[in-house]
mmCIF file of C-alpha atoms and ligand atoms in Angstrom:
data_model
loop_
_atom_site.group_PDB
_atom_site.id
_atom_site.type_symbol
_atom_site.label_atom_id
_atom_site.label_comp_id
_atom_site.label_asym_id
_atom_site.label_seq_id
_atom_site.Cartn_x
_atom_site.Cartn_y
_atom_site.Cartn_z
ATOM 1 C CA MET A 292 8.027 13.935 -0.834
ATOM 2 C CA ARG A 293 4.735 15.511 -1.844
ATOM 3 C CA SER A 294 5.937 15.692 -5.447
ATOM 4 C CA ALA A 295 6.985 12.047 -5.349
ATOM 5 C CA GLY A 296 3.703 11.079 -3.726
ATOM 6 C CA LEU A 297 1.609 12.856 -6.332
ATOM 7 C CA LEU A 298 3.597 11.192 -9.093
ATOM 8 C CA VAL A 299 3.050 7.748 -7.560
ATOM 9 C CA SER A 300 -0.660 8.524 -7.318
ATOM 10 C CA GLU A 301 -0.712 9.513 -10.978
ATOM 11 C CA ALA A 302 1.116 6.334 -12.015
ATOM 12 C CA LEU A 303 -1.206 4.118 -9.982
ATOM 13 C CA THR A 304 -4.301 5.826 -11.353
ATOM 14 C CA ALA A 305 -3.047 5.293 -14.902
ATOM 15 C CA CYS A 306 -2.334 1.632 -14.173
ATOM 16 C CA ALA A 307 -5.670 1.074 -12.452
ATOM 17 C CA ASN A 308 -7.516 2.676 -15.370
ATOM 18 C CA ALA A 309 -5.731 0.284 -17.721
ATOM 19 C CA VAL A 310 -6.722 -2.836 -15.804
ATOM 20 C CA THR A 311 -9.032 -4.835 -18.039
ATOM 21 C CA PRO A 312 -9.297 -8.491 -19.035
ATOM 22 C CA GLY A 313 -6.410 -9.332 -21.376
ATOM 23 C CA VAL A 314 -3.953 -6.668 -20.278
ATOM 24 C CA THR A 315 -0.643 -8.042 -19.042
ATOM 25 C CA THR A 316 1.071 -6.942 -15.869
ATOM 26 C CA ALA A 317 4.127 -6.050 -18.000
ATOM 27 C CA GLU A 318 1.930 -3.607 -19.936
ATOM 28 C CA LEU A 319 0.890 -2.012 -16.646
ATOM 29 C CA ASP A 320 4.577 -1.711 -15.766
ATOM 30 C CA VAL A 321 5.245 0.234 -18.985
ATOM 31 C CA ILE A 322 2.412 2.626 -18.134
ATOM 32 C CA ALA A 323 3.900 3.385 -14.714
ATOM 33 C CA ALA A 324 7.391 3.722 -16.191
ATOM 34 C CA ASP A 325 6.095 6.250 -18.728
ATOM 35 C CA VAL A 326 4.368 8.388 -16.083
ATOM 36 C CA ILE A 327 7.443 8.470 -13.862
ATOM 37 C CA GLY A 328 9.902 8.892 -16.724
ATOM 38 C CA SER A 329 7.870 11.680 -18.339
ATOM 39 C CA ALA A 330 8.116 13.635 -15.100
ATOM 40 C CA GLY A 331 11.893 13.306 -15.085
ATOM 41 C CA ALA A 332 11.711 11.220 -11.906
ATOM 42 C CA GLN A 333 13.097 7.807 -11.011
ATOM 43 C CA PRO A 334 11.222 4.660 -10.037
ATOM 44 C CA SER A 335 12.007 3.452 -6.505
ATOM 45 C CA PHE A 336 11.639 -0.254 -7.209
ATOM 46 C CA LEU A 337 13.634 -0.761 -10.429
ATOM 47 C CA GLY A 338 16.987 -2.220 -9.419
ATOM 48 C CA TYR A 339 16.109 -2.274 -5.717
ATOM 49 C CA TYR A 340 18.029 -5.363 -4.570
ATOM 50 C CA GLY A 341 17.837 -6.279 -8.251
ATOM 51 C CA PHE A 342 14.043 -5.996 -8.624
ATOM 52 C CA PRO A 343 13.453 -5.915 -12.400
ATOM 53 C CA ALA A 344 10.422 -3.613 -12.741
ATOM 54 C CA VAL A 345 8.802 -0.277 -11.880
ATOM 55 C CA ILE A 346 5.699 -1.728 -10.221
ATOM 56 C CA CYS A 347 4.937 -4.833 -8.230
ATOM 57 C CA ALA A 348 1.881 -6.600 -9.644
ATOM 58 C CA SER A 349 0.519 -9.285 -7.336
ATOM 59 C CA VAL A 350 -2.450 -11.298 -8.593
ATOM 60 C CA ASN A 351 -4.956 -13.238 -6.461
ATOM 61 C CA ASP A 352 -3.002 -15.394 -3.955
ATOM 62 C CA GLU A 353 0.083 -13.249 -4.531
ATOM 63 C CA VAL A 354 0.288 -10.735 -1.686
ATOM 64 C CA VAL A 355 3.147 -8.394 -2.590
ATOM 65 C CA HIS A 356 6.337 -8.155 -4.686
ATOM 66 C CA GLY A 357 4.925 -9.870 -7.783
ATOM 67 C CA ILE A 358 7.085 -9.318 -10.865
ATOM 68 C CA PRO A 359 5.284 -7.904 -13.923
ATOM 69 C CA SER A 360 5.204 -10.434 -16.750
ATOM 70 C CA ASP A 361 3.299 -11.481 -19.841
ATOM 71 C CA ARG A 362 0.589 -12.887 -17.573
ATOM 72 C CA ALA A 363 -2.702 -11.588 -18.917
ATOM 73 C CA LEU A 364 -5.269 -10.537 -16.328
ATOM 74 C CA LYS A 365 -8.623 -12.256 -16.564
ATOM 75 C CA VAL A 366 -12.112 -11.614 -15.306
ATOM 76 C CA GLY A 367 -12.346 -12.429 -11.627
ATOM 77 C CA ASP A 368 -8.703 -11.633 -10.826
ATOM 78 C CA LEU A 369 -7.762 -9.250 -8.043
ATOM 79 C CA VAL A 370 -4.488 -7.435 -8.735
ATOM 80 C CA SER A 371 -2.456 -5.387 -6.276
ATOM 81 C CA ILE A 372 -0.331 -2.712 -7.940
ATOM 82 C CA ASP A 373 2.450 -1.186 -5.837
ATOM 83 C CA CYS A 374 4.592 1.699 -7.062
ATOM 84 C CA GLY A 375 7.321 3.984 -5.765
ATOM 85 C CA ALA A 376 8.996 7.073 -7.233
ATOM 86 C CA ILE A 377 11.904 9.328 -6.341
ATOM 87 C CA VAL A 378 11.819 13.097 -6.904
ATOM 88 C CA ASP A 379 14.938 15.070 -5.975
ATOM 89 C CA GLY A 380 16.022 12.219 -3.734
ATOM 90 C CA TRP A 381 12.713 11.870 -1.886
ATOM 91 C CA HIS A 382 10.460 8.826 -2.085
ATOM 92 C CA GLY A 383 6.735 8.165 -2.347
ATOM 93 C CA ASP A 384 5.229 4.665 -2.058
ATOM 94 C CA ALA A 385 1.620 3.531 -2.473
ATOM 95 C CA ALA A 386 -0.437 0.559 -3.590
ATOM 96 C CA VAL A 387 -3.969 -0.142 -4.755
ATOM 97 C CA THR A 388 -5.906 -3.349 -5.298
ATOM 98 C CA VAL A 389 -7.985 -3.452 -8.458
ATOM 99 C CA PRO A 390 -10.676 -5.931 -9.502
ATOM 100 C CA VAL A 391 -10.532 -7.269 -13.049
ATOM 101 C CA GLY A 392 -14.068 -7.179 -14.371
ATOM 102 C CA ASP A 393 -16.701 -8.693 -12.107
ATOM 103 C CA VAL A 394 -14.897 -10.378 -9.224
ATOM 104 C CA GLY A 395 -17.887 -11.048 -7.023
ATOM 105 C CA PRO A 396 -18.840 -9.649 -3.618
ATOM 106 C CA GLU A 397 -16.419 -11.660 -1.465
ATOM 107 C CA LEU A 398 -13.305 -10.359 -3.171
ATOM 108 C CA LEU A 399 -14.668 -6.827 -3.253
ATOM 109 C CA ARG A 400 -15.353 -7.091 0.468
ATOM 110 C CA LEU A 401 -11.784 -8.243 1.113
ATOM 111 C CA SER A 402 -10.298 -5.383 -0.880
ATOM 112 C CA GLU A 403 -12.636 -2.789 0.592
ATOM 113 C CA THR A 404 -11.893 -4.017 4.130
ATOM 114 C CA THR A 405 -8.160 -3.750 3.470
ATOM 115 C CA ARG A 406 -8.618 -0.250 2.084
ATOM 116 C CA GLU A 407 -10.763 0.778 5.042
ATOM 117 C CA SER A 408 -8.179 -0.616 7.477
ATOM 118 C CA LEU A 409 -5.538 1.520 5.757
ATOM 119 C CA TRP A 410 -7.621 4.641 6.265
ATOM 120 C CA GLN A 411 -8.397 3.713 9.865
ATOM 121 C CA GLY A 412 -4.651 3.403 10.387
ATOM 122 C CA ILE A 413 -4.053 6.784 8.753
ATOM 123 C CA CYS A 414 -6.757 8.382 10.905
ATOM 124 C CA ALA A 415 -4.931 7.068 14.006
ATOM 125 C CA VAL A 416 -1.792 9.060 13.125
ATOM 126 C CA ALA A 417 -1.190 11.987 15.486
ATOM 127 C CA VAL A 418 1.808 13.846 16.872
ATOM 128 C CA GLY A 419 2.356 12.486 20.373
ATOM 129 C CA GLY A 420 0.575 9.247 19.557
ATOM 130 C CA ARG A 421 2.257 5.884 19.331
ATOM 131 C CA LEU A 422 3.160 3.564 16.511
ATOM 132 C CA GLY A 423 0.928 0.920 18.098
ATOM 133 C CA ASP A 424 -2.070 3.213 17.606
ATOM 134 C CA ILE A 425 -1.710 2.735 13.851
ATOM 135 C CA GLY A 426 -1.408 -1.041 13.971
ATOM 136 C CA ALA A 427 -4.235 -1.338 16.457
ATOM 137 C CA ALA A 428 -6.535 0.679 14.197
ATOM 138 C CA VAL A 429 -5.699 -1.427 11.155
ATOM 139 C CA GLU A 430 -6.064 -4.663 13.084
ATOM 140 C CA GLY A 431 -9.279 -3.581 14.788
ATOM 141 C CA CYS A 432 -10.898 -2.735 11.472
ATOM 142 C CA VAL A 433 -10.023 -6.085 9.915
ATOM 143 C CA ARG A 434 -11.010 -8.094 12.994
ATOM 144 C CA ALA A 435 -14.311 -6.267 13.272
ATOM 145 C CA THR A 436 -15.166 -7.100 9.673
ATOM 146 C CA SER A 437 -14.449 -10.818 9.596
ATOM 147 C CA PRO A 438 -12.899 -13.399 11.930
ATOM 148 C CA ASP A 439 -11.946 -15.300 8.777
ATOM 149 C CA TYR A 440 -9.528 -12.657 7.530
ATOM 150 C CA GLY A 441 -5.800 -12.879 8.230
ATOM 151 C CA ILE A 442 -3.402 -9.962 8.632
ATOM 152 C CA VAL A 443 0.031 -10.635 7.166
ATOM 153 C CA ARG A 444 2.685 -10.276 9.873
ATOM 154 C CA ASP A 445 5.833 -11.192 7.917
ATOM 155 C CA TYR A 446 5.680 -7.956 5.898
ATOM 156 C CA VAL A 447 4.895 -4.536 7.323
ATOM 157 C CA GLY A 448 4.850 -0.832 6.529
ATOM 158 C CA HIS A 449 7.888 1.354 7.079
ATOM 159 C CA GLY A 450 9.371 4.756 7.602
ATOM 160 C CA ILE A 451 10.062 6.548 4.314
ATOM 161 C CA GLY A 452 11.934 9.642 3.165
ATOM 162 C CA SER A 453 15.408 9.833 1.653
ATOM 163 C CA GLN A 454 15.135 6.057 1.226
ATOM 164 C CA MET A 455 12.092 3.940 0.449
ATOM 165 C CA HIS A 456 12.448 1.632 3.422
ATOM 166 C CA MET A 457 13.524 3.347 6.614
ATOM 167 C CA SER A 458 13.035 2.919 10.328
ATOM 168 C CA PRO A 459 10.633 2.298 11.961
ATOM 169 C CA PRO A 460 8.777 -0.797 10.800
ATOM 170 C CA VAL A 461 5.030 -0.100 10.831
ATOM 171 C CA PRO A 462 3.131 -3.320 11.655
ATOM 172 C CA ASN A 463 -0.514 -3.818 10.755
ATOM 173 C CA PHE A 464 -1.214 -4.987 14.287
ATOM 174 C CA GLY A 465 -0.454 -3.558 17.693
ATOM 175 C CA ARG A 466 -1.755 -2.048 20.876
ATOM 176 C CA VAL A 467 -2.965 1.468 21.503
ATOM 177 C CA GLY A 468 -0.452 3.517 23.463
ATOM 178 C CA LYS A 469 2.438 1.150 22.791
ATOM 179 C CA GLY A 470 5.542 1.580 20.661
ATOM 180 C CA LEU A 471 7.532 4.481 19.299
ATOM 181 C CA ARG A 472 6.182 7.956 19.909
ATOM 182 C CA LEU A 473 5.072 9.695 16.698
ATOM 183 C CA LYS A 474 6.721 13.045 16.042
ATOM 184 C CA SER A 475 6.108 15.892 13.660
ATOM 185 C CA GLY A 476 8.275 15.509 10.565
ATOM 186 C CA MET A 477 8.188 11.726 10.442
ATOM 187 C CA ALA A 478 6.756 9.974 7.409
ATOM 188 C CA VAL A 479 5.452 6.441 7.267
ATOM 189 C CA ALA A 480 4.160 4.092 4.609
ATOM 190 C CA ILE A 481 1.147 2.240 6.004
ATOM 191 C CA GLU A 482 0.309 -0.869 3.987
ATOM 192 C CA PRO A 483 -2.086 -3.514 5.282
ATOM 193 C CA MET A 484 -1.986 -6.900 3.565
ATOM 194 C CA VAL A 485 -5.111 -8.938 4.322
ATOM 195 C CA THR A 486 -5.860 -12.544 3.370
ATOM 196 C CA VAL A 487 -8.865 -14.824 3.303
ATOM 197 C CA GLY A 488 -8.038 -17.434 5.943
ATOM 198 C CA SER A 489 -4.526 -17.941 7.283
ATOM 199 C CA ALA A 490 -2.067 -15.076 6.806
ATOM 200 C CA ASP A 491 0.894 -17.442 6.440
ATOM 201 C CA VAL A 492 2.914 -16.516 3.359
ATOM 202 C CA SER A 493 5.971 -17.770 1.470
ATOM 203 C CA VAL A 494 8.320 -16.411 -1.169
ATOM 204 C CA LEU A 495 7.934 -18.180 -4.526
ATOM 205 C CA GLU A 496 10.743 -19.610 -6.668
ATOM 206 C CA ASP A 497 11.353 -16.278 -8.414
ATOM 207 C CA ASN A 498 12.734 -15.102 -5.048
ATOM 208 C CA TRP A 499 10.411 -12.081 -5.041
ATOM 209 C CA THR A 500 6.713 -12.935 -5.179
ATOM 210 C CA VAL A 501 5.114 -13.380 -1.758
ATOM 211 C CA ALA A 502 2.034 -15.632 -1.895
ATOM 212 C CA THR A 503 -0.389 -17.077 0.621
ATOM 213 C CA ASP A 504 0.337 -20.632 1.713
ATOM 214 C CA THR A 505 -3.363 -21.455 1.472
ATOM 215 C CA GLY A 506 -3.654 -20.304 -2.144
ATOM 216 C CA ASN A 507 -6.413 -17.981 -0.981
ATOM 217 C CA VAL A 508 -6.687 -14.463 -2.284
ATOM 218 C CA ALA A 509 -5.059 -11.409 -0.664
ATOM 219 C CA ALA A 510 -5.481 -7.647 -0.918
ATOM 220 C CA HIS A 511 -2.970 -4.832 -0.328
ATOM 221 C CA TRP A 512 -3.413 -1.064 -0.045
ATOM 222 C CA GLU A 513 -0.803 1.538 0.846
ATOM 223 C CA HIS A 514 -0.255 5.261 1.329
ATOM 224 C CA THR A 515 2.697 7.414 2.320
ATOM 225 C CA VAL A 516 1.691 9.679 5.206
ATOM 226 C CA ALA A 517 3.526 12.680 6.645
ATOM 227 C CA ILE A 518 3.023 13.276 10.357
ATOM 228 C CA THR A 519 2.615 17.001 10.890
ATOM 229 C CA ASP A 520 1.609 19.306 13.742
ATOM 230 C CA ARG A 521 -1.584 19.890 11.763
ATOM 231 C CA GLY A 522 -2.384 16.165 11.536
ATOM 232 C CA PRO A 523 -1.716 13.437 9.005
ATOM 233 C CA TRP A 524 -1.016 14.486 5.419
ATOM 234 C CA VAL A 525 -1.486 11.718 2.876
ATOM 235 C CA LEU A 526 1.292 12.504 0.427
ATOM 236 C CA THR A 527 0.170 9.886 -2.110
ATOM 237 C CA ALA A 528 -3.443 11.150 -2.260
ATOM 238 C CA PRO A 529 -4.081 14.117 -4.598
ATOM 239 C CA ASP A 530 -6.291 15.798 -1.986
ATOM 240 C CA GLY A 531 -3.943 14.979 0.893
ATOM 241 C CA GLY A 532 -6.603 12.651 2.266
ATOM 242 C CA ALA A 533 -9.243 15.388 2.748
ATOM 243 C CA ALA A 534 -12.193 13.466 1.284
ATOM 244 C CA GLU A 535 -11.458 10.274 3.182
ATOM 245 C CA PHE A 536 -10.924 12.199 6.433
ATOM 246 C CA ALA A 537 -14.223 14.015 5.953
ATOM 247 C CA ALA A 538 -16.026 10.738 5.267
ATOM 248 C CA ARG A 539 -14.815 9.446 8.646
ATOM 249 C CA GLY A 540 -15.458 12.628 10.608
ATOM 250 C CA VAL A 541 -11.735 13.269 11.081
ATOM 251 C CA THR A 542 -10.278 16.758 10.939
ATOM 252 C CA SER A 543 -6.784 17.133 9.501
ATOM 253 C CA PRO A 544 -5.906 20.697 8.495
ATOM 254 C CA ALA A 545 -2.720 19.239 7.010
ATOM 255 C CA SER A 546 -4.791 17.867 4.149
ATOM 256 C CA ASP A 547 -5.239 21.471 2.979
ATOM 257 C CA LEU A 548 -1.536 21.597 2.180
ATOM 258 C CA THR A 549 -0.645 21.319 -1.489
HETATM 259 MG MG1 MG B 848 4.738 -0.044 -1.755
HETATM 260 MG MG1 MG B 849 5.906 0.255 1.132
#
């Protein structure tokens, strides 16, 4: 899973670096396909319930599951790129939200809040803890930042391993001390989806793209995290999460793993 996670990280970095006004989301898809294919690995998304691409590219009011197309990104757009890869049967899954040119402070704040809530959720992962600890940390971070932000409830994170989507569901809301007990050896994909205003969402006519009902913008960040006796290990971060843990005063010796 570490190999798959590192490959997903590499693909997302390549895609994010290619985000510029005028690039199409289909071109980003080719970049991710090349990274994964060059490594002799398989994309998780392509063909998943018939999904036609390697990445999901969700722009502005699109939250998740956007299909790459000839849509050209333009200045002021906010694009979420989600990618999964399979190495030797094991999955990695992560997502980033990338601004296209100058998007202004409000959209940056939304994306940065979503990213911070992801890391707060990751920092809440501990053997013997509860699933609700993760959701509560994500929710608390978002709520503390703005009462005007919504947390999408219709789509959640998930267990991950020999399949991309496994038990348990990992909601981005919850209560400390409630829910499934976290055990060493589990792996979860934590993926907050945060909106400006109401978090109500609908699936568009393409039967994939999930968009906000308000038309307001959304952001989405995700990592795959292994739960170990030495703490959380962020499989989709090249440093295992070490820098982000250090920045938040969290100790996770697992992040020293390679
Ligand atoms: Mg994903
Ligand atoms: Mg996921």
